[in-house]
Tab-separated table of C-alpha atoms in Angstrom:
chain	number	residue	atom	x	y	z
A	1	UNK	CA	92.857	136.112	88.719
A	2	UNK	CA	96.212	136.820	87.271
A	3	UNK	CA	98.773	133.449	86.716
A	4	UNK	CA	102.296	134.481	87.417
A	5	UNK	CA	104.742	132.415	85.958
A	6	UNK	CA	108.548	132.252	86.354
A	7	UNK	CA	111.202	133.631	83.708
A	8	UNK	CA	112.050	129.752	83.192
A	9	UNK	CA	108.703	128.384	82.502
A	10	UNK	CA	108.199	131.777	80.156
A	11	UNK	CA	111.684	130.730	78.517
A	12	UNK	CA	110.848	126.935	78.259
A	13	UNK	CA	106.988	126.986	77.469
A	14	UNK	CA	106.296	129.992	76.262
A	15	UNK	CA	109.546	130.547	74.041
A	16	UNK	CA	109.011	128.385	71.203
A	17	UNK	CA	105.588	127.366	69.515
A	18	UNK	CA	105.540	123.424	70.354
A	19	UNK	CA	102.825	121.098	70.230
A	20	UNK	CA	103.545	119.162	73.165
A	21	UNK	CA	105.200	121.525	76.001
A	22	UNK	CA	107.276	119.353	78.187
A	23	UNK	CA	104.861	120.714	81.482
A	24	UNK	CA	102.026	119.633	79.333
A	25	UNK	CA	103.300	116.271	78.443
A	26	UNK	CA	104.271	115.611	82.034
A	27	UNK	CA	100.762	116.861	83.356
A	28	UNK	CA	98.888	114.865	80.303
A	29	UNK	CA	100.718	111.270	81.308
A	30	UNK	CA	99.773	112.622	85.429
A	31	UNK	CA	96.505	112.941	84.897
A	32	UNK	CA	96.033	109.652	82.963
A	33	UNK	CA	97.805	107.594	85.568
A	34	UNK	CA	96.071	109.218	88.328
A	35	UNK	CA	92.823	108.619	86.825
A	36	UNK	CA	93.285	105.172	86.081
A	37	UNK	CA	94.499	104.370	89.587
A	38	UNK	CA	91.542	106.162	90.938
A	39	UNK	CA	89.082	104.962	88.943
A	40	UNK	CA	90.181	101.030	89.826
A	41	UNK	CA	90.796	102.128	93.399
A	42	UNK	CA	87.227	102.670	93.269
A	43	UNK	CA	86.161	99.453	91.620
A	44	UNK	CA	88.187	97.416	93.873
A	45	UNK	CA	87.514	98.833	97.255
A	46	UNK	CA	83.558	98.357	96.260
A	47	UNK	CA	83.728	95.221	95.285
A	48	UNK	CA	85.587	93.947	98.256
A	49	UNK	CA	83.237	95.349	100.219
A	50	UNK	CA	80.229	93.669	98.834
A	51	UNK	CA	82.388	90.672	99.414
A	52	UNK	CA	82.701	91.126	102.662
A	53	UNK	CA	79.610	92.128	103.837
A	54	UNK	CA	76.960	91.132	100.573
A	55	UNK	CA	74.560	94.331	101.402
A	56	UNK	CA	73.333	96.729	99.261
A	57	UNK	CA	73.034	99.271	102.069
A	58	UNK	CA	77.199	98.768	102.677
A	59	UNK	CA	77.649	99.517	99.072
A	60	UNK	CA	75.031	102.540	99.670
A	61	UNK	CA	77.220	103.761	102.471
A	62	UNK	CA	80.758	104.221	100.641
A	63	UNK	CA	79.578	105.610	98.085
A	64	UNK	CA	77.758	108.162	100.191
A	65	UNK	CA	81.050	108.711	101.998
A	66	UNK	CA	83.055	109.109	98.514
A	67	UNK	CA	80.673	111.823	97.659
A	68	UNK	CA	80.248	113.860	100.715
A	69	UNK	CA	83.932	113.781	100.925
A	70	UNK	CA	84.354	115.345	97.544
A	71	UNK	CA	81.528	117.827	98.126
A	72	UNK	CA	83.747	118.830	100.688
A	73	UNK	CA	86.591	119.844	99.580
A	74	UNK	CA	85.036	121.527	96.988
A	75	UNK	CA	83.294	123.905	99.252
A	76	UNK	CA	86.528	124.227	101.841
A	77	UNK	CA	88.987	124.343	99.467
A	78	UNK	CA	87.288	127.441	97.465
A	79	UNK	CA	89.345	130.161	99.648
A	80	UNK	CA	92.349	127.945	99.833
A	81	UNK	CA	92.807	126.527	96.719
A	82	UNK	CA	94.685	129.594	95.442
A	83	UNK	CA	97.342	130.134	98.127
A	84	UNK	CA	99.197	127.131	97.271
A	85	UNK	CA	100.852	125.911	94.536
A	86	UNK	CA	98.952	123.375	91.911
A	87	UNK	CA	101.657	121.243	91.925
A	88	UNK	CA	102.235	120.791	95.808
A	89	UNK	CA	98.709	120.170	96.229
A	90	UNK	CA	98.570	117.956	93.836
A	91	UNK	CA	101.620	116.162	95.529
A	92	UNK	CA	100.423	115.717	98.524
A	93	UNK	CA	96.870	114.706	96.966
A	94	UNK	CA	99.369	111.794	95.640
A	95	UNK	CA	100.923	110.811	98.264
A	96	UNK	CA	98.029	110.479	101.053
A	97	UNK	CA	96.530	108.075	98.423
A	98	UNK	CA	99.452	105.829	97.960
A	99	UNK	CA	99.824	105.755	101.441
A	100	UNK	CA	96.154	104.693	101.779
A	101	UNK	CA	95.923	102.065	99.102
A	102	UNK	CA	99.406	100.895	100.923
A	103	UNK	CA	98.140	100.343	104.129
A	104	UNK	CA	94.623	98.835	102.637
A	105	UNK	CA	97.109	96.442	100.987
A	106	UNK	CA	99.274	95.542	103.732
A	107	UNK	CA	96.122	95.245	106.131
A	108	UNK	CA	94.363	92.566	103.773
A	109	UNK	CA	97.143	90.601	103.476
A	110	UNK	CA	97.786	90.071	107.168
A	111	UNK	CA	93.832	89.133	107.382
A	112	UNK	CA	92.654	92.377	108.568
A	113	UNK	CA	89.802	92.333	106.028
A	114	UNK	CA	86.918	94.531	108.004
A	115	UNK	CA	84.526	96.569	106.584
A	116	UNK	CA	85.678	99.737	108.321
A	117	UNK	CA	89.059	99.517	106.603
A	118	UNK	CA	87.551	100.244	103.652
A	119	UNK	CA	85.556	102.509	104.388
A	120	UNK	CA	87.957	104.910	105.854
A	121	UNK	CA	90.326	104.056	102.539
A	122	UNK	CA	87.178	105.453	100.367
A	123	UNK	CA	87.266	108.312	102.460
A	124	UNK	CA	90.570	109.351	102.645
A	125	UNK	CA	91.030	108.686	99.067
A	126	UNK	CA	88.132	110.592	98.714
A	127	UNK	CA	89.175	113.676	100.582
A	128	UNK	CA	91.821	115.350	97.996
A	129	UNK	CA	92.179	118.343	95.998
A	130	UNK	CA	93.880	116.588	93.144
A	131	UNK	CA	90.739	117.526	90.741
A	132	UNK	CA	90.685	120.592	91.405
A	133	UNK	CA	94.325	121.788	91.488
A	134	UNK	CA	95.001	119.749	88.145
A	135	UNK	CA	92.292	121.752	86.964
A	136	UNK	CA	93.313	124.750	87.535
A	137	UNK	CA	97.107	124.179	86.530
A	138	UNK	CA	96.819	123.307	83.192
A	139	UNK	CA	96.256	127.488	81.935
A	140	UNK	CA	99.425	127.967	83.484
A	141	UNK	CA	101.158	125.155	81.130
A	142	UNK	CA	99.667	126.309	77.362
A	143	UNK	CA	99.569	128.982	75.206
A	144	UNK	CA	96.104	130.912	75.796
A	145	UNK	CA	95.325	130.104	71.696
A	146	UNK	CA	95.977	126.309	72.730
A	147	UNK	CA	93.927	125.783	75.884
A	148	UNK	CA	90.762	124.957	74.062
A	149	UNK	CA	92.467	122.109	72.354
A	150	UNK	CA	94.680	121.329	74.937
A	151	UNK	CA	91.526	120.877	77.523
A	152	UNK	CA	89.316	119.111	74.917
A	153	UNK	CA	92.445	116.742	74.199
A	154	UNK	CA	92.929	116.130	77.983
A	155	UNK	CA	89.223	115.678	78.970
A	156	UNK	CA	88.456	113.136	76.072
A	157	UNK	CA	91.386	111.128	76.953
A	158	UNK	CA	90.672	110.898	80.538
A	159	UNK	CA	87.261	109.918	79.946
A	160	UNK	CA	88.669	106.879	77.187
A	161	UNK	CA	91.071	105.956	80.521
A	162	UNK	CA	88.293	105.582	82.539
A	163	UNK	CA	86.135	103.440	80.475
A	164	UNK	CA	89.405	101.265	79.706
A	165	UNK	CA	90.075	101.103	83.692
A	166	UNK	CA	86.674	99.384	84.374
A	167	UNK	CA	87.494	96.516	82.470
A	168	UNK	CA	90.747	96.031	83.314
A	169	UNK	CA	90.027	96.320	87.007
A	170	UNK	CA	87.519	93.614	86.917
A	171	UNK	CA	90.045	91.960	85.234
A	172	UNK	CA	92.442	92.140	88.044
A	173	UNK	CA	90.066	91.596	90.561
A	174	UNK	CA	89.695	88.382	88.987
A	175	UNK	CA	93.296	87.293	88.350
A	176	UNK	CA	94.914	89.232	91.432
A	177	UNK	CA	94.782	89.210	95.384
A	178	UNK	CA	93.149	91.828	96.170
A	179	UNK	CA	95.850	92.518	98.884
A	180	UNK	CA	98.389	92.359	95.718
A	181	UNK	CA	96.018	94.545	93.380
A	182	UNK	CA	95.745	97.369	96.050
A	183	UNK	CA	99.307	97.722	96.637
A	184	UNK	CA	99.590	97.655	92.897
A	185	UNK	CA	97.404	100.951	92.966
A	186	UNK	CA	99.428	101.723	95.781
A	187	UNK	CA	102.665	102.065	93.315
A	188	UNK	CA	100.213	103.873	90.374
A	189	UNK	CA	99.800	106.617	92.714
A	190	UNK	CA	103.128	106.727	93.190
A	191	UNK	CA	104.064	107.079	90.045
A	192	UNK	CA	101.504	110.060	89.322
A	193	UNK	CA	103.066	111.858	92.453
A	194	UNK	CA	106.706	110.984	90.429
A	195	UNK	CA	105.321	112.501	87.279
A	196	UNK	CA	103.932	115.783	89.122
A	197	UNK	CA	107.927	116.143	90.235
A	198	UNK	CA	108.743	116.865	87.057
A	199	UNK	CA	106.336	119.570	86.325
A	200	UNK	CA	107.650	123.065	86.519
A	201	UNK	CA	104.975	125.562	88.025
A	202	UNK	CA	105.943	129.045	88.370
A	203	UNK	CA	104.481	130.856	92.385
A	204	UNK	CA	100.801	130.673	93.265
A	205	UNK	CA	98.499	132.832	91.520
A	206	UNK	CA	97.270	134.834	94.677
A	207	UNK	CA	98.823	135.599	97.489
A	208	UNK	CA	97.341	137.249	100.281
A	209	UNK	CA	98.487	140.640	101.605
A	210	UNK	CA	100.121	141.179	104.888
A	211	UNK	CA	97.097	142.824	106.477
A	212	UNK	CA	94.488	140.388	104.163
A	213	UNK	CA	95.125	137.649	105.859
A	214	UNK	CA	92.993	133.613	105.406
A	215	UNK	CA	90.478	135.848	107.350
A	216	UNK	CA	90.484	138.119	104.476
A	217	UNK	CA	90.724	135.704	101.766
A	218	UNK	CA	87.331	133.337	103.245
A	219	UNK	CA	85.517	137.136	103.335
A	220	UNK	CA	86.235	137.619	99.694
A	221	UNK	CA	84.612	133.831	99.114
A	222	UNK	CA	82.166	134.346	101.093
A	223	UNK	CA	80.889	137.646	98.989
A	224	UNK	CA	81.821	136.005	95.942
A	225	UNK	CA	79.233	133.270	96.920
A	226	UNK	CA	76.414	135.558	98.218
A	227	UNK	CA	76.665	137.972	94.719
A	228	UNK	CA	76.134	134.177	92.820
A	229	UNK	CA	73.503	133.340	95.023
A	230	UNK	CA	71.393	136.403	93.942
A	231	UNK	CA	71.759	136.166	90.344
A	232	UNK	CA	70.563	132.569	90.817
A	233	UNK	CA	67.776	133.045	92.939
A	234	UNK	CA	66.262	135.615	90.573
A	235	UNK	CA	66.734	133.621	87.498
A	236	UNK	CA	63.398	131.591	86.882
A	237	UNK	CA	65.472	129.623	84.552
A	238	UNK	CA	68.866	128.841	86.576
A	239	UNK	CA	66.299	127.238	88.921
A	240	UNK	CA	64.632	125.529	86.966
A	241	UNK	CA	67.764	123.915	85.496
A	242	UNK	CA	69.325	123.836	89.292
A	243	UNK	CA	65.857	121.064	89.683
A	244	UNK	CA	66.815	118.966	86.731
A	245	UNK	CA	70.554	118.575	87.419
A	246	UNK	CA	69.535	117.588	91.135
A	247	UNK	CA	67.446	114.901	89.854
A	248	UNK	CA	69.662	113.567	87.183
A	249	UNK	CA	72.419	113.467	89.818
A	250	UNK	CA	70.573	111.971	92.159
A	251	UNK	CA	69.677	109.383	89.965
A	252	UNK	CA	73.003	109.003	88.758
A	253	UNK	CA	74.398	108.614	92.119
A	254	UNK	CA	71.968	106.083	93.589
A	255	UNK	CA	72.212	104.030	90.454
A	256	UNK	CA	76.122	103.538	91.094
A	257	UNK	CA	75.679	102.014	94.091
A	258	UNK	CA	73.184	99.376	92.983
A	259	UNK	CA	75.557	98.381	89.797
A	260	UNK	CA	77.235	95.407	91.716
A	261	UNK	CA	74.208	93.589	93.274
A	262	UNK	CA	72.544	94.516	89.915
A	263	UNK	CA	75.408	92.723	88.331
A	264	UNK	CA	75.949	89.974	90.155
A	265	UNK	CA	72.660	89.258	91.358
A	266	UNK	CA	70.297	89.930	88.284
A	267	UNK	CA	72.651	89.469	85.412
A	268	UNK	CA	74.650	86.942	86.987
A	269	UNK	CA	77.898	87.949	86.536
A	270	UNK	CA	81.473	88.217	88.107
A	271	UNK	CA	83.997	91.066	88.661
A	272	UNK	CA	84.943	91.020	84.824
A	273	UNK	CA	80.989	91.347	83.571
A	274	UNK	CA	80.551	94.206	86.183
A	275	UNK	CA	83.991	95.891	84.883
A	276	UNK	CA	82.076	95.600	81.417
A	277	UNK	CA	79.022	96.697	82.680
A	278	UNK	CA	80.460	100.038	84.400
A	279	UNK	CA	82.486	101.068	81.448
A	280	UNK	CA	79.260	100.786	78.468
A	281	UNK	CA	78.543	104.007	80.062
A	282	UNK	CA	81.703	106.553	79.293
A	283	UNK	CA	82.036	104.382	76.183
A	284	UNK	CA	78.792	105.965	75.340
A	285	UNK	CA	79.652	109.189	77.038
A	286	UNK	CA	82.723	109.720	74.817
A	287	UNK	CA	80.324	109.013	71.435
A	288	UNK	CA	77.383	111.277	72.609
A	289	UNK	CA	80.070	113.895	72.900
A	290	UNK	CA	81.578	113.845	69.643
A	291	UNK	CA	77.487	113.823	68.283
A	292	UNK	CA	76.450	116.701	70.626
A	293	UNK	CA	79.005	118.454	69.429
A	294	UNK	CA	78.260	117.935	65.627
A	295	UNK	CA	74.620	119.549	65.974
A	296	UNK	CA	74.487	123.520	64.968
A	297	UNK	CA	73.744	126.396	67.870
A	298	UNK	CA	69.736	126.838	65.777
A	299	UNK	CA	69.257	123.630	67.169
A	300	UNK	CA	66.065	123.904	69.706
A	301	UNK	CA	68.283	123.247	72.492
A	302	UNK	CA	65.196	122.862	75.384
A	303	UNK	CA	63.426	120.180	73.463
A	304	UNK	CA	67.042	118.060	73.130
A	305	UNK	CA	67.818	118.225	76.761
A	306	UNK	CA	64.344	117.484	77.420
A	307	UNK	CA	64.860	114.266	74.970
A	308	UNK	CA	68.075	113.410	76.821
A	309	UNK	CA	66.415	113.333	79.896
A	310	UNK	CA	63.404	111.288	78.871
A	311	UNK	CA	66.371	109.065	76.946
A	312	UNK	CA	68.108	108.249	79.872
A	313	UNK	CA	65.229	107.600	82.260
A	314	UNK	CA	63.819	105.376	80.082
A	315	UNK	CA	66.999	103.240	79.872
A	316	UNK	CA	66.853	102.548	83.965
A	317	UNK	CA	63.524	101.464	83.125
A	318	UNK	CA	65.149	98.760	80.630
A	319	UNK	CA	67.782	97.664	82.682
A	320	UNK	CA	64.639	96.667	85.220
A	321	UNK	CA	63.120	94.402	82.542
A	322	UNK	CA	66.303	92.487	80.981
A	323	UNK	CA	68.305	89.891	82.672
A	324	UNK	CA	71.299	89.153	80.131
A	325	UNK	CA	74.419	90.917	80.247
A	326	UNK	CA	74.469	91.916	76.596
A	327	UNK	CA	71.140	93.757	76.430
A	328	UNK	CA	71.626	95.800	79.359
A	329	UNK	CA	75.568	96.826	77.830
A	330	UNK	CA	73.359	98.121	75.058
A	331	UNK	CA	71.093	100.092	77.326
A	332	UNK	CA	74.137	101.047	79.310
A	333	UNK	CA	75.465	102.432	75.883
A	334	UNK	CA	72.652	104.695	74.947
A	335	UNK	CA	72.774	105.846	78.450
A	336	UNK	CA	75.905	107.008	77.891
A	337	UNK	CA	75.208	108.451	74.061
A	338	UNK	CA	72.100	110.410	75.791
A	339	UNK	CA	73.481	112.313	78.860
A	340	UNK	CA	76.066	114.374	76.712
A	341	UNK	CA	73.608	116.405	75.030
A	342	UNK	CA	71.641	117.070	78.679
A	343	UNK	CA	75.433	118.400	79.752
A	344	UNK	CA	77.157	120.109	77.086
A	345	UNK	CA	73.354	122.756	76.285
A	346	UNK	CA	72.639	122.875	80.078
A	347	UNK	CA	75.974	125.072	80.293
């Protein structure tokens, strides 16, 4: 796939060796604002639901919705992705979810507090691009010998934004309305889709011939996906690993939408201890990755994925047995500190 850029972006960018490119810098402060709305969006719309309704299998349905939206779009928007620019996409990504978390706002407030409400918030929110075309813009906004760095600096600090948001949603949940809070997302959102304004993005990277067509474009997908399917399917190995991500996923899933009955129920505790709760993970996450990273390639990579595994199943096994908050952050922690070395050698 070949990134066209425009003459200004090569001029502005590209021109002079700087350290933080303006597109960059606009794109870094997007995605860190878009994140941390999202990330307390999410909080906040579950809590309120187990509010509302107190079940489990409430909490088990949004979540389920939040996923099967993303799964979506990231099989629908494979062909499309590319005929668009990043930074419209990304715009309109934006701006449906300010103008969901507005309407969520505006609807509690005048006592419309129904279940259903937020459940189609979750998955509207849900059902976005924004992942995917922030993703893919940031190669067009650094120097090829920077987008190593560029990507490592990006991911780490997204991942230190979302265990910071946890906290400080609870927080708000706890101090705010929620009416108030969700309009306050409302405006975060706003100000991400503000920030992706001021990004300059040069034409999309493919654009379909006259005679090529969407028709044409979906047939090249489709292909692409049918070659990847038979290298998989003959690799003993891929499928192998294809069984252990399922599982961990699965798991990972279904334990996120017993962390607020687990919370409040078993542990005892309020919006704050469950913002606490939910960020010990990435908190962990973020350490595990700086130690993954640390061990040498002769490492036997099999038997430390194997150990990360065994690691993290073992900690939903201690999280069954304690019943103070403390002791399961700590198992929460080494959740965290385990499941980057099952990532970064399974790719």
């Amino acid at each position: 796939m070949i990134n066209r850029q425009s003459p200004e972006q090569a001029e502005g960018d590209f021109a002079q060796p700087r350290r933080w490119p303006q597109n960059f810098a606009w794109l870094y402060a997007d995605q860190l604002l878009s994140v941390f709305a999202g990330t307390c969006g999410t909080f906040t719309l579950s809590w309120l639901l187990y509010e509302v309704t107190g079940s489990t299998a409430a909490m088990g349905g949004l979540w389920l919705i939040s996923f099967a939206s993303q799964w979506s779009v990231q099989l629908v928007a494979g062909p499309l992705i590319d005929r668009w620019k990043r930074t419209a996409v990304m715009k309109l990504s934006e701006a449906v979810r300010a103008a969901v978390y507005l309407a969520a706002g505006l609807m509690w407030i005048a006592g419309e507090r129904q279940s259903y409400i937020l459940y189609t918030a979750s998955w509207i929110s849900s059902f976005v691009m924004y992942d995917l075309a922030s993703g893919a813009l940031l190669p067009k906004l650094v120097r090829p010998e920077e987008l190593t760095r560029k990507n490592a600096w990006m991911s780490g600090s997204v991942q230190l934004m979302r265990t910071l948001a946890f906290p400080l949603a609870g927080l708000g949940v706890q101090v705010l309305q929620p009416g108030t809070l969700l309009l306050i997302l409302s405006l975060l959102f706003a100000g991400s889709f503000l920030c992706i304004c001021c990004i300059r993005e040069g034409p999309p990277a493919y654009a379909a011939s006259a005679g090529q067509g969407r028709s044409g474009a979906g047939a090249v997908w489709f292909g692409q996906i049918r070659a990847g399917w038979k290298v998989f399917s003959g690799n003993r190995l891929l499928v192998a690993l294809a069984l252990f991500v399922s599982v961990t996923s699965f798991g990972v899933a279904a334990t996120q939408a017993m962390y607020i009955p687990y919370v409040s129920e078993v542990l005892g505790g309020g919006a704050a201890e469950y913002g606490w709760f939910t960020a010990a993970f990435p908190c962990g996450y973020v350490l595990g990755s700086w130690a993954a990273g640390r061990i040498r390639g002769t490492s036997p990579m099999l038997g430390t994925m194997l150990a990360a595994l065994l690691i993290g199943g073992a900690t939903y096994v201690g999280l069954s047995l304690v019943r103070s908050l403390p002791a399961a952050l700590v198992i929460e922690l080494a959740a965290g500190i385990a499941m980057p070395f099952w990532n970064v050698f399974q790719q």
